[in-house]
Short mmCIF file of C-alpha atoms in Angstrom, two decimals:
data_model
loop_
_atom_site.label_atom_id
_atom_site.label_comp_id
_atom_site.label_asym_id
_atom_site.label_seq_id
_atom_site.Cartn_x
_atom_site.Cartn_y
_atom_site.Cartn_z
CA MET P 1288 -11.80 -41.09 32.79
CA LEU P 1289 -14.11 -43.68 34.36
CA THR P 1290 -17.19 -41.63 33.47
CA ALA P 1291 -16.23 -41.63 29.79
CA ASP P 1292 -15.95 -45.43 29.88
CA ASN P 1293 -19.63 -45.66 30.84
CA VAL P 1294 -21.25 -43.10 28.52
CA LEU P 1295 -24.01 -44.69 26.41
CA ASP P 1296 -25.29 -41.65 24.50
CA ALA P 1297 -24.96 -37.88 24.34
CA LEU P 1298 -26.70 -34.83 22.92
CA LEU P 1299 -24.36 -32.54 21.00
CA VAL P 1300 -25.21 -29.12 19.54
CA ASN P 1301 -22.99 -28.46 16.51
CA VAL P 1302 -21.96 -25.11 15.04
CA ASP P 1303 -25.10 -25.01 12.86
CA GLY P 1304 -27.36 -25.43 15.90
CA ARG P 1305 -28.29 -29.03 15.05
CA VAL P 1306 -28.90 -31.38 17.97
CA LEU P 1307 -27.17 -34.70 17.38
CA ASP P 1308 -27.41 -37.90 19.37
CA ARG P 1309 -25.10 -40.88 19.11
CA SER P 1310 -26.84 -42.21 16.03
CA SER P 1311 -26.88 -38.95 14.06
CA MET P 1312 -23.38 -37.79 15.01
CA GLY P 1313 -21.84 -41.17 14.11
CA GLU P 1314 -19.59 -43.50 16.06
CA ASP P 1315 -16.36 -41.65 15.25
CA VAL P 1316 -17.63 -38.39 16.71
CA PHE P 1317 -19.22 -40.20 19.67
CA TRP P 1318 -15.85 -41.82 20.36
CA ALA P 1319 -14.07 -38.47 20.05
CA ILE P 1320 -16.22 -36.48 22.48
CA ARG P 1321 -15.51 -38.94 25.28
CA ARG P 1322 -12.18 -37.60 26.58
CA GLY P 1323 -11.04 -36.19 23.25
CA GLY P 1324 -12.11 -32.64 24.01
CA GLY P 1325 -15.90 -32.64 23.62
CA ALA P 1326 -16.10 -28.89 23.02
CA SER P 1327 -13.98 -29.19 19.87
CA TRP P 1328 -16.96 -30.69 18.04
CA GLY P 1329 -19.71 -28.54 19.53
CA VAL P 1330 -21.44 -28.25 22.89
CA VAL P 1331 -22.38 -31.42 24.76
CA TYR P 1332 -25.35 -30.60 26.98
CA ALA P 1333 -26.54 -34.06 28.02
CA TRP P 1334 -25.00 -37.46 28.70
CA LYS P 1335 -26.63 -40.85 29.17
CA GLY P 1336 -24.54 -43.04 31.43
CA ARG P 1337 -24.44 -46.67 32.48
CA LEU P 1338 -25.01 -47.27 36.19
CA VAL P 1339 -22.42 -49.66 37.53
CA GLN P 1340 -23.08 -52.12 40.31
CA VAL P 1341 -20.46 -51.67 43.02
CA PRO P 1342 -19.61 -54.99 44.69
CA ASP P 1343 -18.34 -55.33 48.23
CA THR P 1344 -14.74 -55.87 47.16
CA TYR P 1345 -12.71 -55.22 44.05
CA VAL P 1346 -8.94 -55.36 44.23
CA GLY P 1347 -6.83 -53.09 42.04
CA PRO P 1348 -3.05 -53.26 41.61
CA ALA P 1349 -2.46 -51.57 44.97
CA LEU P 1350 -5.71 -50.50 46.64
CA PRO P 1351 -9.37 -51.53 46.38
CA ASP P 1352 -11.29 -49.76 43.62
CA GLU P 1353 -13.38 -48.00 46.25
CA VAL P 1354 -10.34 -46.18 47.62
CA TYR P 1355 -8.70 -43.13 46.04
CA LEU P 1356 -5.58 -41.80 47.74
CA SER P 1357 -3.48 -39.03 46.22
CA VAL P 1358 -0.29 -37.40 47.47
CA PHE P 1359 0.25 -33.63 47.47
CA LEU P 1360 3.78 -32.29 47.91
CA THR P 1361 4.32 -28.57 48.29
CA ILE P 1362 6.68 -26.01 49.72
CA GLY P 1363 5.59 -24.32 52.95
CA GLY P 1364 5.22 -26.34 56.13
CA GLY P 1365 5.73 -23.42 58.50
CA SER P 1366 4.69 -19.82 58.95
CA SER P 1367 5.93 -18.79 55.51
CA PRO P 1368 5.26 -20.52 52.16
CA LYS P 1369 8.93 -19.92 51.31
CA ASP P 1370 10.50 -21.23 54.54
CA GLY P 1371 12.12 -24.21 52.81
CA ASN P 1372 9.90 -26.83 54.41
CA VAL P 1373 8.24 -29.43 52.20
CA THR P 1374 4.81 -30.68 53.24
CA VAL P 1375 3.43 -34.04 52.12
CA SER P 1376 -0.36 -34.38 52.38
CA PHE P 1377 -2.49 -37.45 51.68
CA THR P 1378 -5.98 -36.83 50.34
CA GLY P 1379 -8.38 -39.73 50.17
CA LEU P 1380 -11.85 -40.54 48.91
CA VAL P 1381 -13.59 -43.80 49.80
CA LEU P 1382 -16.80 -45.16 48.32
CA GLY P 1383 -18.21 -46.60 51.51
CA PRO P 1384 -18.64 -46.03 55.24
CA LYS P 1385 -16.04 -44.80 57.71
CA LYS P 1386 -15.28 -48.38 58.70
CA LEU P 1387 -13.93 -49.12 55.21
CA ALA P 1388 -12.17 -45.76 55.09
CA MET P 1389 -10.35 -46.61 58.31
CA SER P 1390 -9.51 -50.22 57.48
CA VAL P 1391 -7.57 -49.76 54.24
CA PRO P 1392 -5.16 -46.96 55.30
CA SER P 1393 -4.68 -48.56 58.72
CA GLU P 1394 -3.65 -51.84 57.07
CA ARG P 1395 -1.64 -50.47 54.13
CA PHE P 1396 -0.30 -47.19 55.53
CA PRO P 1397 -0.17 -47.40 59.34
CA GLU P 1398 2.52 -44.69 59.30
CA LEU P 1399 -0.17 -42.11 58.48
CA GLY P 1400 -1.73 -42.55 61.91
CA LEU P 1401 -5.23 -41.95 60.57
CA VAL P 1402 -7.92 -41.49 63.23
CA GLN P 1403 -11.69 -41.59 62.67
CA PRO P 1404 -12.40 -37.95 63.69
CA GLU P 1405 -10.39 -36.91 60.62
CA LEU P 1406 -12.98 -38.55 58.34
CA SER P 1407 -16.18 -36.99 57.01
CA GLU P 1408 -19.13 -38.82 55.44
CA MET P 1409 -20.83 -36.90 52.65
CA SER P 1410 -22.55 -37.22 49.29
CA TRP P 1411 -20.60 -37.43 46.06
CA VAL P 1412 -21.42 -33.85 45.04
CA GLN P 1413 -20.30 -32.60 48.46
CA SER P 1414 -17.01 -34.44 47.98
CA ALA P 1415 -16.59 -32.74 44.58
CA ALA P 1416 -16.89 -29.35 46.26
CA ARG P 1417 -14.49 -30.38 49.02
CA PHE P 1418 -11.85 -31.62 46.57
CA ALA P 1419 -12.11 -28.34 44.66
CA GLY P 1420 -11.37 -26.43 47.86
CA LEU P 1421 -14.86 -24.92 48.03
CA SER P 1422 -16.74 -24.29 51.25
CA SER P 1423 -20.28 -24.87 49.94
CA LEU P 1424 -22.23 -26.52 47.12
CA GLU P 1425 -23.42 -23.10 45.96
CA GLU P 1426 -19.87 -22.23 44.96
CA LEU P 1427 -19.98 -24.99 42.33
CA THR P 1428 -22.32 -22.78 40.29
CA SER P 1429 -19.98 -19.78 40.37
CA ARG P 1430 -18.15 -19.30 37.08
CA GLY P 1431 -15.64 -16.83 38.48
CA SER P 1432 -12.25 -17.73 39.92
CA LYS P 1433 -11.57 -17.01 43.58
CA THR P 1434 -7.82 -17.05 43.03
CA LYS P 1435 -5.93 -14.06 41.68
CA HIS P 1436 -2.54 -15.63 41.02
CA TYR P 1437 -0.80 -16.93 37.91
CA ALA P 1438 -0.09 -20.63 37.47
CA THR P 1439 1.36 -23.11 35.02
CA SER P 1440 1.74 -26.87 35.12
CA LYS P 1441 3.11 -29.98 33.45
CA SER P 1442 2.30 -33.68 33.77
CA ASP P 1443 3.82 -37.14 33.53
CA TYR P 1444 2.92 -40.81 33.91
CA VAL P 1445 4.96 -43.16 36.09
CA GLN P 1446 5.10 -46.82 35.05
CA SER P 1447 7.65 -48.22 37.51
CA PRO P 1448 8.47 -47.30 41.13
CA ASN P 1449 10.84 -44.38 41.48
CA PRO P 1450 14.09 -44.99 43.39
CA ARG P 1451 14.70 -43.32 46.73
CA ASP P 1452 17.37 -41.00 45.33
CA ALA P 1453 14.86 -39.65 42.80
CA LEU P 1454 12.34 -38.97 45.58
CA ALA P 1455 15.03 -37.21 47.61
CA ALA P 1456 15.92 -35.05 44.60
CA ILE P 1457 12.26 -34.11 44.15
CA VAL P 1458 12.12 -32.90 47.75
CA ARG P 1459 15.26 -30.80 47.16
CA TYR P 1460 13.76 -29.25 44.02
CA LEU P 1461 10.64 -28.27 45.95
CA ALA P 1462 12.58 -26.96 48.95
CA ASP P 1463 14.93 -24.83 46.84
CA GLY P 1464 12.38 -23.54 44.34
CA PRO P 1465 9.48 -21.07 44.24
CA ALA P 1466 5.92 -21.87 45.31
CA GLY P 1467 5.81 -25.19 43.49
CA TYR P 1468 3.92 -28.41 44.07
CA MET P 1469 3.45 -31.96 42.83
CA ILE P 1470 0.28 -34.06 42.89
CA LEU P 1471 0.53 -37.84 42.51
CA ASP P 1472 -2.78 -39.40 41.44
CA PRO P 1473 -3.16 -43.21 41.50
CA TYR P 1474 -4.06 -45.20 38.39
CA GLY P 1475 -4.89 -48.88 37.87
CA GLY P 1476 -8.04 -50.59 39.13
CA ALA P 1477 -11.13 -49.93 37.04
CA MET P 1478 -9.27 -47.51 34.76
CA ALA P 1479 -6.85 -50.25 33.73
CA ARG P 1480 -9.66 -52.59 32.70
CA ALA P 1481 -10.59 -50.45 29.69
CA GLY P 1482 -8.47 -50.59 26.55
CA SER P 1483 -6.21 -47.75 25.45
CA ALA P 1484 -8.33 -47.21 22.32
CA ASP P 1485 -11.78 -47.57 23.92
CA THR P 1486 -11.91 -43.77 24.32
CA PRO P 1487 -9.42 -41.07 23.28
CA PHE P 1488 -7.90 -41.32 26.78
CA PRO P 1489 -5.12 -43.95 26.35
CA HIS P 1490 -3.42 -44.03 29.76
CA ARG P 1491 -4.71 -47.34 31.05
CA ALA P 1492 -2.95 -50.55 32.11
CA GLY P 1493 0.71 -50.18 32.95
CA ASN P 1494 0.49 -46.77 34.60
CA LEU P 1495 1.02 -46.62 38.36
CA TYR P 1496 0.19 -42.96 38.85
CA SER P 1497 0.21 -39.57 37.17
CA ILE P 1498 2.14 -36.52 38.27
CA GLN P 1499 1.02 -32.93 38.00
CA TYR P 1500 3.87 -30.45 38.48
CA GLY P 1501 2.76 -26.90 39.13
CA VAL P 1502 4.00 -23.50 40.21
CA THR P 1503 2.15 -20.30 41.11
CA TRP P 1504 3.17 -16.68 41.42
CA GLU P 1505 1.65 -13.29 42.16
CA ALA P 1506 1.65 -10.20 39.98
CA GLY P 1507 4.44 -8.69 42.08
CA ASP P 1508 6.72 -11.69 41.53
CA GLY P 1509 7.73 -10.62 38.03
CA ASP P 1510 6.76 -12.10 34.68
CA GLY P 1511 6.93 -15.74 35.80
CA GLU P 1512 10.07 -16.59 33.83
CA ALA P 1513 11.94 -17.81 36.92
CA GLN P 1514 8.99 -19.97 37.96
CA MET P 1515 8.68 -21.51 34.50
CA ARG P 1516 12.41 -22.23 34.30
CA TRP P 1517 12.21 -24.02 37.65
CA LEU P 1518 9.27 -26.09 36.42
CA GLN P 1519 11.08 -27.00 33.20
CA ALA P 1520 14.19 -28.01 35.17
CA LEU P 1521 12.17 -30.30 37.44
CA SER P 1522 10.46 -31.82 34.40
CA ALA P 1523 13.82 -32.41 32.72
CA TYR P 1524 15.17 -34.14 35.83
CA MET P 1525 12.16 -36.47 35.91
CA ALA P 1526 12.58 -37.64 32.30
CA PRO P 1527 14.41 -40.92 33.17
CA HIS P 1528 11.80 -41.80 35.79
CA VAL P 1529 8.57 -41.48 33.78
CA SER P 1530 6.95 -42.96 30.67
CA LYS P 1531 8.89 -42.97 27.41
CA ASN P 1532 8.26 -43.34 23.66
CA PRO P 1533 6.20 -41.27 24.00
CA ARG P 1534 6.60 -39.37 27.23
CA ALA P 1535 2.90 -39.21 28.00
CA ALA P 1536 0.97 -36.27 29.44
CA TYR P 1537 -2.57 -35.54 30.65
CA VAL P 1538 -4.60 -33.41 28.25
CA ASN P 1539 -6.36 -31.40 30.97
CA TYR P 1540 -2.98 -30.08 32.14
CA ILE P 1541 -2.28 -28.32 28.83
CA ASP P 1542 1.49 -27.89 28.40
CA LEU P 1543 2.54 -25.45 25.68
CA ASP P 1544 6.11 -26.75 25.89
CA LEU P 1545 4.79 -29.84 24.08
CA GLY P 1546 3.79 -27.68 21.12
CA SER P 1547 0.74 -25.93 19.74
CA ASN P 1548 -1.16 -25.82 16.47
CA ALA P 1549 0.21 -23.74 13.60
CA LEU P 1550 -2.61 -21.45 12.45
CA THR P 1551 -3.11 -19.78 9.08
CA GLY P 1552 -5.54 -16.89 9.39
CA ASN P 1553 -8.54 -17.99 11.43
CA ALA P 1554 -8.11 -21.73 10.87
CA PRO P 1555 -5.44 -24.39 11.23
CA SER P 1556 -3.12 -24.73 8.26
CA SER P 1557 -4.44 -27.20 5.69
CA SER P 1558 -0.99 -28.62 4.95
CA SER P 1559 -0.08 -32.01 6.34
CA SER P 1560 3.07 -30.71 8.06
CA PRO P 1561 1.36 -29.13 11.12
CA VAL P 1562 -0.75 -32.27 11.61
CA SER P 1563 2.33 -34.48 11.45
CA GLN P 1564 4.14 -32.21 13.86
CA ALA P 1565 1.21 -32.24 16.28
CA ARG P 1566 1.01 -36.03 16.05
CA SER P 1567 4.67 -36.45 16.95
CA THR P 1568 4.52 -34.05 19.92
CA TRP P 1569 1.43 -33.24 21.96
CA GLY P 1570 -0.87 -35.52 19.94
CA SER P 1571 1.00 -38.67 20.91
CA ALA P 1572 1.63 -37.45 24.46
CA TYR P 1573 -2.01 -36.69 25.24
CA PHE P 1574 -3.84 -39.28 23.15
CA SER P 1575 -1.31 -41.79 21.66
CA ALA P 1576 -0.47 -41.66 17.96
CA ALA P 1577 -3.27 -44.04 16.98
CA ASN P 1578 -5.93 -42.16 18.93
CA PHE P 1579 -4.70 -38.82 17.57
CA ASP P 1580 -5.03 -40.14 14.02
CA ARG P 1581 -8.62 -41.08 14.73
CA LEU P 1582 -9.36 -37.77 16.47
CA SER P 1583 -8.09 -35.76 13.51
CA GLY P 1584 -10.75 -37.33 11.24
CA PRO P 1585 -14.05 -36.06 12.73
CA ARG P 1586 -12.80 -32.44 12.71
CA HIS P 1587 -13.39 -32.33 8.96
CA SER P 1588 -16.62 -34.36 8.96
CA SER P 1589 -19.64 -32.77 7.32
CA THR P 1590 -21.71 -34.18 10.21
CA VAL P 1591 -20.12 -31.80 12.71
CA PRO P 1592 -18.74 -28.78 10.83
CA MET P 1593 -16.52 -26.40 12.76
CA SER P 1594 -16.52 -22.63 12.37
CA SER P 1595 -13.38 -20.52 12.54
CA ALA P 1596 -14.60 -19.23 15.91
CA ILE P 1597 -14.63 -22.74 17.37
CA ARG P 1598 -11.21 -23.42 15.85
CA ARG P 1599 -9.78 -20.28 17.41
CA ALA P 1600 -11.27 -21.16 20.78
CA PHE P 1601 -10.32 -24.81 20.99
CA HIS P 1602 -7.30 -25.45 18.75
CA ARG P 1603 -4.17 -24.95 20.78
#
């Protein structure tokens, strides 16, 4: 999200093989490719970004901008992933030395008992590999998946603190369910300083954190129906505790329960009904209604024509 806020230009190859920069693609398309699904308008193969000066201290709504701290809740704290134990893990990333990394959690979250040997200093690209669960930088170039299981997920945005009874219920859902998990990612700070219409990504000021709900299963666990029902039940329980009107979602955690495009042949239906339906469901949830309206314009622009192959690949 923050990267998109600082993109100055891009090179886009459209379906006709034309190379377009910001000037030739037009401002609407340039706006759309920054968090609106860049591949829907062609292939972006180069970005020009603004370098941002990082001051010594910036204070966000809860933590300094330099500190990222997410919470991972999952079933399996013992010898078996289905032993009924719920594990809560804190994963952090700090832009700065170990001294800063120690000072913030020690002051704000002394209960974690963080000690310096648990910290590792590394480059940004090394941290990207670490966060992805990879053991080396070389694995970043591998296009294959190392995992062989099935998975599905949902997402939400939280705009006010959840009560203790809701947190207790979440733990019970995880303990009683299949191999499920929740990831709580913090918002605010620099992300909140951009407007909701500056890029297609609208989830800015007013959001405390996002939630990714997920569940995995192996081929021998059946067709996944039980896992998906559990995930839907947890999502339904969370409805009173998350954003409303619309209930927002994160586009990179595609959720087919929110709806999908109605296709006619190899292309989306030309009638206005499917567009209106998309706007009122996943369009508003992922992008906001206003941003979805703007995103739906460049798809039919003569500047960046789309073939039926691209439509089939990227229209959901």
